[in-house]
């Protein structure tokens, strides 16, 4: 089946929904999302969103904290733009219906502090900020007459000149995006979605690793699609490991213990109950994430233990129960009373700092293709993202991308109104009529799921053991060699199988793992999250 829209959005997290709400007055918007609309990293965000809201803080301080966390390789102009735009974007979230906690229930926002921040500047909704943001945005999007949300639609590939039979390489100067092919996960039919502008907001790739805080949908689909389409990707060696996921080995994804808890006074301790961060950084438990995760990894390796502790008891019973209700309830459900017991923790893959390279308008190297949120690489994070700057980046770049996309679609002829009914557009490109539908002839259904599930596990273990928090040339070489075999076996399966969501995700995870290793091997200095035993700082 063929569908034509003005704005095609892949992903219904904070980035996709924010963009959709902004462009909706200017044309027809279709959001494709591979699971339920609310499923994605956004709804699991705990700590909150960073912004300078009051004079007690300053843009300069937030800029400086971001640059320091990024270890000297952030794009300074991007950092300044993002942080200065933040208060406006926060006010918009509130207008869409998102509730952030206020001091004493009054007018001033209640602000938290997290690692690497010199001030209290994290807006939050208790310890389930993401759930509140996702709720507010999704309700607003569902109310908008120009937005259609299509669940269980899995975008497989972006459509370019390649699908018109032209040879496209990474040196092709003007690659264009005409939309995507997407698999209907209920019927297994592959539809053709054509659009004037496409936004990828597909989130992260945490599932490249065996232990991750990210939900199962985070399989790097957007990055893999752009890789196959020969677009530009960047900074994928900078995978962020969150220092404190709850140690509960059977649970996937790993449950997060927010950094805001350390901001409120919780302290990292070894298995004997002794503090150890003084050995690593004078900011102790509130040092930036890369430093804390490496310190924990080192302590675990020295002691041979699977987990260490976060001691939150000093925060006090009332504050813990009222301020961190989700964590309190979760820990209690597995027999840990955080008001009396220390919390067993270990690091987990959490956030991909790199991704689809975009300019300040969120536009990728492929024409008419934008990217925002975790799948993109804007230059804000440099070598290591500052806590709570991710949700911020997503709203700022969704806004910028929307402004640029509106200009592209309307080409200056658009008459603006609140429903889009008066919008006048150029006719859809005649190229669209030439795009062929997906060809699945001669493919057979792969009956053996084990070929996919086992390969995925192997991949995740290889990446965890060889391409994790601490790397070396030998480990990266090993990972690369092992991955090669997995890649060839999976491509063989792909070339003869009817496409399914698990197979597509596996291919995407392999592509992402390959890119992480390739970029890690090319980075010949220890910077930010990339740390190799064979390199010096
Ligand atoms: P997501 O919210 O992950 O959404 C991705 C969307 O893309 C989903 O709708 C998914 O279905 C869809 N999708 C993916 N692939 C396809 C495909 N092939 N076809 C169709 N649809 C597809 N950041 C902060 O700033 N502050 C925090 O407090 C914070 N806490 C966090 C806590 C946890 C546990 C985690 C995992 C992350 C946290 N982060 C936090 C990071 C932040 O939540 C994410 O980076 C951010 O929410 C990503 O938003 P997004 O819109 O880019 O992607
Ligand atoms: C957390 O709450 O610790 C996560 C914050 C983030 O990932 O920015």
Coordinates of C-alpha atoms and ligand atoms in Angstrom, one line a residue:
X1 CA 0.0 0.0 0.0
X2 CA 1.2 3.5 -0.7
X3 CA 0.8 6.5 1.6
X4 CA 1.6 10.2 0.9
X5 CA 2.0 12.9 3.5
X6 CA 3.8 16.2 4.0
X7 CA 5.7 15.3 7.1
X8 CA 6.7 11.7 8.0
X9 CA 8.0 11.1 11.5
X10 CA 9.5 7.9 12.5
X11 CA 9.3 7.6 16.3
X12 CA 6.9 8.8 19.0
X13 CA 9.2 9.7 21.8
X14 CA 10.0 13.3 22.9
X15 CA 11.7 14.2 19.7
X16 CA 9.2 12.8 17.2
X17 CA 6.1 14.1 19.1
X18 CA 7.6 17.6 19.7
X19 CA 8.4 17.9 16.0
X20 CA 5.0 16.6 14.9
X21 CA 3.2 19.1 17.1
X22 CA 5.2 22.0 15.6
X23 CA 4.8 21.1 11.9
X24 CA 1.1 19.9 12.2
X25 CA -0.4 23.3 11.5
X26 CA 1.4 23.3 8.1
X27 CA 0.4 20.0 6.6
X28 CA -0.5 16.3 7.0
X29 CA 1.7 14.5 9.6
X30 CA 2.1 10.8 9.9
X31 CA 4.0 9.3 12.9
X32 CA 5.2 5.7 12.5
X33 CA 6.1 3.9 15.7
X34 CA 7.2 0.3 16.0
X35 CA 5.5 -0.6 19.2
X36 CA 2.9 1.1 21.3
X37 CA 3.1 4.9 20.9
X38 CA 4.2 5.5 24.5
X39 CA 7.1 2.9 24.4
X40 CA 10.6 4.3 24.1
X41 CA 13.4 5.7 26.3
X42 CA 11.4 8.9 26.9
X43 CA 8.9 7.3 29.2
X44 CA 11.6 5.7 31.4
X45 CA 13.5 9.0 31.9
X46 CA 13.7 9.6 35.6
X47 CA 16.0 12.5 36.6
X48 CA 14.5 15.2 34.4
X49 CA 15.4 18.0 31.9
X50 CA 18.2 20.5 32.4
X51 CA 17.5 24.3 31.9
X52 CA 18.4 27.6 33.5
X53 CA 15.1 29.0 34.7
X54 CA 16.2 31.5 37.4
X55 CA 18.8 34.2 38.1
X56 CA 20.4 32.1 40.8
X57 CA 21.9 30.0 37.9
X58 CA 23.3 31.3 34.6
X59 CA 23.6 30.2 31.0
X60 CA 27.3 30.5 31.3
X61 CA 27.4 27.9 34.1
X62 CA 25.3 25.4 32.3
X63 CA 27.4 26.0 29.1
X64 CA 30.6 25.4 31.1
X65 CA 29.2 22.3 32.8
X66 CA 28.2 20.8 29.4
X67 CA 31.7 21.6 27.9
X68 CA 33.5 20.1 30.8
X69 CA 31.4 16.9 30.8
X70 CA 32.0 16.7 27.0
X71 CA 35.7 16.6 27.7
X72 CA 36.7 19.4 25.3
X73 CA 35.1 18.2 22.1
X74 CA 31.6 19.6 22.2
X75 CA 30.6 22.1 19.5
X76 CA 30.6 25.3 21.5
X77 CA 28.2 27.1 19.2
X78 CA 25.7 24.3 19.5
X79 CA 26.1 24.1 23.3
X80 CA 25.4 27.9 23.6
X81 CA 22.4 27.8 21.2
X82 CA 20.9 24.7 22.9
X83 CA 21.3 26.1 26.5
X84 CA 20.0 29.5 25.6
X85 CA 16.9 28.1 23.9
X86 CA 16.1 25.8 26.8
X87 CA 13.8 28.0 28.8
X88 CA 11.5 28.7 25.8
X89 CA 11.3 25.0 25.0
X90 CA 10.5 24.2 28.7
X91 CA 7.7 26.7 28.6
X92 CA 6.3 25.0 25.5
X93 CA 6.3 21.6 27.2
X94 CA 4.3 23.2 30.0
X95 CA 1.8 24.6 27.4
X96 CA 1.4 21.2 25.9
X97 CA 0.3 20.0 29.3
X98 CA 3.5 18.6 30.9
X99 CA 3.6 19.1 34.7
X100 CA 6.9 19.7 36.3
X101 CA 7.1 19.6 40.1
X102 CA 6.8 23.1 41.8
X103 CA 8.2 24.1 45.2
X104 CA 5.6 23.5 47.8
X105 CA 3.1 23.1 45.0
X106 CA 3.5 26.9 44.2
X107 CA 4.8 28.8 41.2
X108 CA 8.6 28.1 41.3
X109 CA 9.9 24.9 39.7
X110 CA 11.5 22.5 42.1
X111 CA 15.0 21.9 40.8
X112 CA 17.2 18.8 41.3
X113 CA 20.9 18.5 40.8
X114 CA 22.8 15.7 39.0
X115 CA 26.4 14.7 38.3
X116 CA 28.5 17.3 36.5
X117 CA 26.0 20.1 37.2
X118 CA 27.3 23.0 39.3
X119 CA 23.8 24.1 40.2
X120 CA 20.3 22.8 40.9
X121 CA 18.7 23.1 37.5
X122 CA 16.9 19.8 36.7
X123 CA 13.2 20.2 36.1
X124 CA 11.5 17.0 37.0
X125 CA 8.2 15.2 37.8
X126 CA 9.1 13.3 41.0
X127 CA 11.4 10.5 39.7
X128 CA 9.2 9.7 36.6
X129 CA 9.7 12.8 34.5
X130 CA 9.8 10.9 31.2
X131 CA 6.5 9.3 31.8
X132 CA 4.9 12.7 32.4
X133 CA 6.5 14.2 29.3
X134 CA 5.4 11.3 27.1
X135 CA 1.9 11.5 28.5
X136 CA 1.6 15.3 27.9
X137 CA 3.0 15.2 24.4
X138 CA 1.1 12.1 23.3
X139 CA -2.2 13.5 24.5
X140 CA -1.5 16.8 22.6
X141 CA -0.5 14.9 19.5
X142 CA -3.6 12.7 19.6
X143 CA -5.8 15.8 19.9
X144 CA -4.4 17.4 16.8
X145 CA -6.5 16.8 13.7
X146 CA -3.5 16.8 11.3
X147 CA -1.5 14.1 13.1
X148 CA -2.1 10.4 12.5
X149 CA -0.2 8.0 14.8
X150 CA 0.3 4.5 13.3
X151 CA 1.5 2.0 15.9
X152 CA 3.3 -1.3 15.2
X153 CA 4.7 0.1 11.9
X154 CA 8.4 -0.7 11.7
X155 CA 10.5 1.5 9.3
X156 CA 12.9 -0.7 7.5
X157 CA 14.8 1.6 5.1
X158 CA 14.7 5.1 3.9
X159 CA 13.9 5.5 0.2
X160 CA 16.5 7.2 -1.9
X161 CA 17.7 7.3 -5.5
X162 CA 19.0 3.8 -4.8
X163 CA 15.4 2.6 -5.1
X164 CA 15.1 4.2 -8.5
X165 CA 18.0 2.1 -9.7
X166 CA 20.7 4.7 -9.4
X167 CA 24.1 3.8 -7.8
X168 CA 24.4 5.7 -4.5
X169 CA 27.7 5.8 -2.6
X170 CA 28.8 7.8 0.3
X171 CA 30.4 10.1 -2.2
X172 CA 27.2 10.8 -4.1
X173 CA 26.7 14.5 -3.5
X174 CA 22.9 14.9 -3.5
X175 CA 21.3 11.9 -1.9
X176 CA 17.6 12.5 -1.4
X177 CA 15.1 11.0 0.9
X178 CA 11.6 10.3 -0.4
X179 CA 10.2 8.5 2.6
X180 CA 10.5 5.0 4.1
X181 CA 9.4 1.4 3.6
X182 CA 7.7 0.2 6.7
X183 CA 6.6 -3.3 7.9
X184 CA 3.2 -3.6 9.4
X185 CA 4.0 -5.8 12.3
X186 CA 0.5 -7.3 12.5
X187 CA 0.1 -8.2 8.8
X188 CA 3.7 -8.5 7.7
X189 CA 2.9 -6.3 4.7
X190 CA 5.5 -3.8 3.7
X191 CA 4.1 -0.4 2.8
X192 CA 5.6 2.6 1.0
X193 CA 5.4 5.9 2.8
X194 CA 6.2 9.0 0.7
X195 CA 6.8 12.4 2.2
X196 CA 8.1 15.8 1.4
X197 CA 10.2 15.7 4.6
X198 CA 11.1 12.8 6.8
X199 CA 12.2 13.0 10.4
X200 CA 14.0 10.1 12.1
X201 CA 13.4 10.2 15.9
X202 CA 14.1 6.5 16.5
X203 CA 16.0 6.8 19.8
X204 CA 19.1 5.0 20.9
X205 CA 20.9 1.7 20.5
X206 CA 21.4 0.4 24.0
X207 CA 20.5 -3.1 23.0
X208 CA 23.8 -3.5 21.3
X209 CA 24.9 -4.4 24.8
X210 CA 23.8 -7.2 27.1
X211 CA 23.1 -4.9 30.1
X212 CA 21.2 -1.7 29.3
X213 CA 18.8 0.7 30.9
X214 CA 17.1 1.3 27.5
X215 CA 13.9 -0.5 26.5
X216 CA 13.9 -3.3 23.9
X217 CA 12.9 -0.9 21.1
X218 CA 16.3 0.8 21.3
X219 CA 18.0 -1.1 18.5
X220 CA 19.6 1.8 16.5
X221 CA 17.2 1.5 13.6
X222 CA 17.6 5.1 12.4
X223 CA 21.3 5.0 12.5
X224 CA 21.4 1.7 10.6
X225 CA 19.0 3.0 8.0
X226 CA 21.1 6.1 7.4
X227 CA 24.2 3.9 7.2
X228 CA 22.7 1.8 4.6
X229 CA 21.5 4.9 2.7
X230 CA 25.1 6.2 2.8
X231 CA 24.4 9.2 5.0
X232 CA 26.9 10.7 7.4
X233 CA 27.2 9.3 11.0
X234 CA 29.4 10.5 13.8
X235 CA 30.8 10.0 17.3
X236 CA 29.4 6.5 17.8
X237 CA 32.4 5.4 19.9
X238 CA 30.9 7.5 22.7
X239 CA 28.4 5.1 24.3
X240 CA 27.5 6.3 27.7
X241 CA 27.2 3.8 30.6
X242 CA 25.1 4.9 33.4
X243 CA 26.9 4.3 36.7
X244 CA 23.9 3.1 38.7
X245 CA 21.5 0.6 37.3
X246 CA 19.8 -1.7 39.9
X247 CA 21.6 -5.0 40.1
X248 CA 18.8 -7.5 39.4
X249 CA 20.4 -9.8 36.8
X250 CA 17.3 -11.4 35.3
X251 CA 15.7 -8.1 34.6
X252 CA 15.8 -6.5 31.1
X253 CA 16.0 -3.6 30.7
X254 CA 18.0 -2.9 33.8
X255 CA 16.1 -0.6 36.1
X256 CA 17.7 2.8 36.6
X257 CA 18.6 4.5 39.9
X258 CA 18.5 8.1 39.0
X259 CA 21.6 10.3 39.4
X260 CA 19.3 12.8 41.1
X261 CA 19.6 10.4 44.1
X262 CA 23.3 11.2 44.3
X263 CA 22.4 14.8 43.8
X264 CA 20.2 14.5 46.9
X265 CA 23.1 13.0 48.9
X266 CA 23.3 9.2 48.1
X267 CA 26.9 7.9 48.2
X268 CA 28.7 5.2 46.2
X269 CA 30.2 2.5 48.4
X270 CA 32.1 -0.7 47.9
X271 CA 31.0 -4.1 49.1
X272 CA 32.5 -3.5 52.5
X273 CA 30.4 -0.3 52.8
X274 CA 33.4 2.0 52.3
X275 CA 33.4 5.1 50.1
X276 CA 35.8 4.9 47.1
X277 CA 35.2 7.9 44.8
X278 CA 37.9 10.0 46.6
X279 CA 40.4 7.8 44.8
X280 CA 39.1 8.9 41.4
X281 CA 37.7 12.5 41.4
X282 CA 37.4 15.3 43.9
X283 CA 33.7 15.7 42.9
X284 CA 33.2 12.2 44.4
X285 CA 29.9 10.6 43.6
X286 CA 28.8 13.6 41.6
X287 CA 31.7 13.6 39.1
X288 CA 30.6 13.3 35.4
X289 CA 29.2 9.9 34.4
X290 CA 32.2 8.7 32.4
X291 CA 34.4 9.1 35.4
X292 CA 32.0 7.5 37.9
X293 CA 31.2 4.5 35.6
X294 CA 34.9 3.8 35.0
X295 CA 35.6 4.1 38.8
X296 CA 32.8 1.5 39.5
X297 CA 34.1 -0.7 36.7
X298 CA 37.6 -0.6 38.2
X299 CA 36.4 -1.3 41.7
X300 CA 34.3 -4.3 40.4
X301 CA 37.3 -5.7 38.5
X302 CA 39.7 -5.3 41.5
X303 CA 37.3 -7.0 43.9
X304 CA 35.9 -9.5 41.4
X305 CA 32.3 -8.5 42.5
X306 CA 29.3 -8.2 40.3
X307 CA 27.9 -5.1 42.0
X308 CA 28.7 -2.3 44.4
X309 CA 26.3 -0.2 46.5
X310 CA 24.6 3.1 46.5
X311 CA 23.8 4.2 50.0
X312 CA 20.8 6.5 50.0
X313 CA 19.9 6.1 53.6
X314 CA 21.3 9.5 54.6
X315 CA 18.6 11.3 52.4
X316 CA 16.0 10.4 55.0
X317 CA 12.9 8.3 54.9
X318 CA 10.3 11.1 54.0
X319 CA 12.4 12.6 51.2
X320 CA 13.1 9.1 49.8
X321 CA 9.5 8.0 49.8
X322 CA 8.0 11.2 48.5
X323 CA 10.8 12.3 46.2
X324 CA 11.7 8.9 44.7
X325 CA 8.5 6.9 44.8
X326 CA 9.1 4.9 41.7
X327 CA 12.6 3.7 42.9
X328 CA 11.3 3.1 46.4
X329 CA 8.5 0.9 45.2
X330 CA 10.6 -0.9 42.6
X331 CA 13.4 -1.8 45.2
X332 CA 10.8 -2.8 47.7
X333 CA 9.2 -5.2 45.2
X334 CA 12.5 -7.2 45.2
X335 CA 13.0 -7.0 48.9
X336 CA 15.2 -3.9 49.3
X337 CA 14.0 -1.1 51.5
X338 CA 16.1 1.8 50.4
X339 CA 15.3 3.7 53.6
X340 CA 17.2 1.0 55.5
X341 CA 19.2 -1.0 53.0
X342 CA 22.0 -0.1 50.5
X343 CA 21.0 -0.4 46.9
X344 CA 23.1 -2.9 44.8
X345 CA 24.1 -1.2 41.6
X346 CA 26.3 -1.7 38.5
X347 CA 26.8 0.3 35.3
X348 CA 24.6 -0.3 32.2
X349 CA 24.7 0.9 28.6
X350 CA 22.4 4.0 28.7
X351 CA 22.8 6.5 26.0
X352 CA 24.4 6.9 22.6
X353 CA 26.1 10.3 22.3
X354 CA 26.8 9.9 18.6
X355 CA 24.4 9.2 15.7
X356 CA 23.1 10.7 12.5
X357 CA 25.2 13.8 11.9
X358 CA 22.9 16.9 11.7
X359 CA 23.4 20.6 11.3
X360 CA 21.9 23.2 13.5
X361 CA 18.6 22.8 11.7
X362 CA 18.6 19.1 12.5
X363 CA 19.1 18.3 8.8
X364 CA 21.2 15.3 7.9
X365 CA 23.6 14.9 5.0
X366 CA 20.6 13.4 3.0
X367 CA 18.3 16.0 1.5
X368 CA 14.8 16.2 3.1
X369 CA 15.9 13.9 5.9
X370 CA 16.0 15.3 9.4
X371 CA 17.0 13.6 12.7
X372 CA 16.4 14.6 16.3
X373 CA 16.7 13.1 19.7
X374 CA 19.0 10.3 20.7
X375 CA 19.5 8.9 17.1
X376 CA 21.1 12.2 16.1
X377 CA 24.5 13.7 16.6
X378 CA 24.4 17.5 17.0
X379 CA 27.7 18.2 18.7
X380 CA 26.1 19.1 22.0
X381 CA 27.5 16.2 24.0
X382 CA 31.0 15.9 22.6
X383 CA 32.7 13.0 24.3
X384 CA 30.2 12.5 27.1
X385 CA 26.7 13.8 27.7
X386 CA 25.9 15.9 30.7
X387 CA 23.0 14.4 32.7
X388 CA 19.6 15.6 31.7
X389 CA 20.8 17.3 28.6
X390 CA 19.3 14.6 26.3
X391 CA 15.6 15.5 26.7
X392 CA 16.7 19.1 26.3
X393 CA 18.6 18.4 23.1
X394 CA 15.6 16.5 21.8
X395 CA 13.1 19.5 22.3
X396 CA 15.6 22.1 21.0
X397 CA 16.4 20.2 17.8
X398 CA 12.8 19.1 17.2
X399 CA 12.0 22.8 17.2
X400 CA 14.8 23.8 14.9
X401 CA 14.1 20.9 12.6
X402 CA 10.4 21.8 12.5
X403 CA 11.2 25.4 11.5
X404 CA 13.5 24.3 8.7
X405 CA 11.1 21.6 7.5
X406 CA 8.1 23.9 7.5
X407 CA 10.2 26.3 5.3
X408 CA 11.0 23.4 2.9
X409 CA 7.5 22.1 2.7
X410 CA 5.8 25.5 2.3
X411 CA 8.6 27.0 0.2
X412 CA 7.4 30.4 1.4
X413 CA 3.9 30.0 -0.1
X414 CA 2.3 28.5 3.0
X415 CA -0.7 30.3 4.5
X416 CA -0.5 29.5 8.2
X417 CA -3.4 28.6 10.3
X418 CA -3.9 26.5 13.4
X419 CA -5.4 23.4 11.5
X420 CA -3.4 23.6 8.3
X421 CA -6.5 23.7 6.2
X422 CA -5.4 26.9 4.4
X423 CA -1.8 25.7 3.8
X424 CA -0.9 25.6 0.1
X425 CA 2.0 23.5 -1.0
X426 CA 3.8 22.7 -4.2
X427 CA 2.6 19.4 -5.7
X428 CA 4.4 16.3 -4.5
X429 CA 7.5 15.6 -6.4
X430 CA 6.9 13.7 -9.6
X431 CA 9.7 11.4 -8.5
X432 CA 7.4 9.9 -5.9
X433 CA 5.2 8.3 -8.6
X434 CA 8.3 6.4 -9.9
X435 CA 9.2 4.8 -6.5
X436 CA 8.7 1.1 -6.7
X437 CA 7.0 -0.8 -3.9
X438 CA 9.0 -3.3 -1.8
X439 CA 9.7 -6.5 -3.6
X440 CA 9.6 -9.6 -1.4
X441 CA 9.4 -12.2 -4.2
X442 CA 11.1 -15.5 -3.7
X443 CA 11.6 -15.0 0.1
X444 CA 10.6 -17.7 2.6
X445 CA 9.6 -17.3 6.2
X446 CA 12.4 -18.1 8.6
X447 CA 10.9 -20.8 10.9
X448 CA 13.8 -20.9 13.3
X449 CA 13.7 -17.9 15.7
X450 CA 16.7 -19.3 17.5
X451 CA 18.9 -18.2 14.6
X452 CA 18.0 -14.7 15.5
X453 CA 17.8 -14.8 19.3
X454 CA 21.0 -16.6 19.8
X455 CA 22.9 -14.3 17.4
X456 CA 21.5 -11.3 19.2
X457 CA 22.8 -12.7 22.6
X458 CA 26.2 -13.4 21.1
X459 CA 26.4 -9.9 19.7
X460 CA 25.4 -8.3 23.0
X461 CA 28.0 -10.3 25.0
X462 CA 30.8 -9.5 22.5
X463 CA 30.0 -5.8 22.8
X464 CA 29.7 -5.9 26.6
X465 CA 33.0 -7.7 27.1
X466 CA 35.2 -6.2 24.4
X467 CA 33.7 -2.8 23.5
X468 CA 32.4 -1.7 26.9
X469 CA 33.5 0.9 29.5
X470 CA 37.2 0.0 29.1
X471 CA 38.6 -1.1 25.7
X472 CA 41.9 -2.1 24.2
X473 CA 43.2 -2.6 20.7
X474 CA 43.1 -6.4 21.1
X475 CA 39.6 -6.4 22.5
X476 CA 38.4 -4.2 19.6
X477 CA 40.1 -6.5 17.1
X478 CA 38.5 -9.5 18.7
X479 CA 35.1 -7.9 18.6
X480 CA 35.5 -7.0 15.0
X481 CA 36.5 -10.5 13.9
X482 CA 33.6 -12.1 15.8
X483 CA 31.2 -9.6 14.4
X484 CA 32.3 -10.3 10.9
X485 CA 31.1 -13.9 11.2
X486 CA 27.8 -12.8 12.7
X487 CA 27.3 -10.2 10.0
X488 CA 27.8 -12.7 7.1
X489 CA 25.5 -15.3 8.7
X490 CA 22.8 -12.7 9.2
X491 CA 23.0 -11.2 5.7
X492 CA 22.7 -14.7 4.3
X493 CA 19.5 -15.2 6.4
X494 CA 18.2 -11.8 5.3
X495 CA 18.8 -12.4 1.6
X496 CA 16.5 -15.4 1.6
X497 CA 13.9 -14.7 4.3
X498 CA 10.7 -12.8 4.5
X499 CA 11.5 -9.7 6.5
X500 CA 10.3 -9.7 10.1
X501 CA 10.8 -7.2 12.9
X502 CA 13.3 -9.4 14.9
X503 CA 15.4 -10.0 11.8
X504 CA 15.4 -6.3 10.9
X505 CA 16.4 -5.3 14.4
X506 CA 19.2 -7.8 14.5
X507 CA 20.6 -6.5 11.2
X508 CA 20.4 -3.0 12.6
X509 CA 22.1 -3.9 15.9
X510 CA 24.9 -5.6 13.9
X511 CA 25.3 -2.4 11.8
X512 CA 25.5 -0.3 14.9
X513 CA 28.0 -2.6 16.6
X514 CA 30.2 -2.5 13.5
X515 CA 30.0 1.4 13.5
X516 CA 30.8 1.7 17.2
X517 CA 33.9 -0.6 16.8
X518 CA 35.0 1.2 13.6
X519 CA 34.8 4.6 15.2
X520 CA 36.4 3.4 18.4
X521 CA 39.4 2.0 16.5
X522 CA 39.8 5.2 14.6
X523 CA 39.8 7.4 17.8
X524 CA 43.5 7.4 18.9
X525 CA 43.1 9.3 22.1
X526 CA 41.3 8.7 25.4
X527 CA 38.6 11.2 25.5
X528 CA 35.2 11.3 27.2
X529 CA 33.5 8.0 27.1
X530 CA 36.1 6.4 24.9
X531 CA 38.8 4.8 27.1
X532 CA 41.4 2.3 25.9
X533 CA 44.1 0.7 27.9
X534 CA 46.4 1.2 24.8
X535 CA 46.0 5.0 24.6
X536 CA 47.1 7.8 26.7
X537 CA 45.0 10.8 27.7
Ligands
LIG1 P1 12.7 7.4 22.3 O1 12.0 8.0 23.4 O2 13.6 6.2 22.6 O3 11.7 7.0 21.2 C1 12.1 6.3 20.0 C2 10.9 6.1 19.2 O4 11.2 5.6 17.9 C3 9.9 5.0 19.8 O5 8.6 5.5 19.6 C4 10.1 3.8 18.9 O6 9.0 3.0 18.8 C5 10.4 4.5 17.6 N1 11.2 3.6 16.6 C6 12.5 3.2 16.8 N2 12.8 2.5 15.7 C7 11.8 2.5 14.9 C8 11.5 1.9 13.6 N3 12.4 1.2 12.9 N4 10.3 2.1 13.0 C9 9.3 2.8 13.7 N5 9.5 3.3 14.9 C10 10.7 3.2 15.5 N6 17.7 11.9 29.5 C11 17.5 13.0 30.2 O7 17.8 14.1 29.6 N7 17.1 13.0 31.4 C12 16.7 11.9 32.1 O8 16.3 11.9 33.3 C13 16.9 10.7 31.5 N8 16.7 9.5 32.1 C14 16.8 8.3 31.4 C15 16.4 7.1 32.0 C16 16.4 5.9 31.3 C17 16.1 4.7 32.0 C18 16.8 5.9 30.0 C19 16.9 4.7 29.2 C20 17.2 7.1 29.3 C21 17.2 8.3 30.0 N9 17.5 9.5 29.4 C22 17.4 10.7 30.1 C23 17.8 9.6 28.0 C24 16.5 10.0 27.3 O9 15.4 9.5 27.9 C25 16.5 9.6 25.8 O10 17.7 9.9 25.2 C26 15.3 10.3 25.1 O11 14.1 10.0 25.8 C27 15.3 9.8 23.7 O12 14.1 10.3 23.1 P2 13.8 10.0 21.6 O13 12.6 10.7 21.2 O14 15.0 10.4 20.8 O15 13.7 8.4 21.5
LIG2 C1 19.2 9.8 35.6 O1 18.1 10.1 36.0 O2 20.2 9.5 36.2 C2 19.3 9.8 34.1 C3 19.5 11.1 33.6 C4 20.0 11.1 32.2 O3 20.3 10.1 31.6 O4 20.3 12.3 31.8

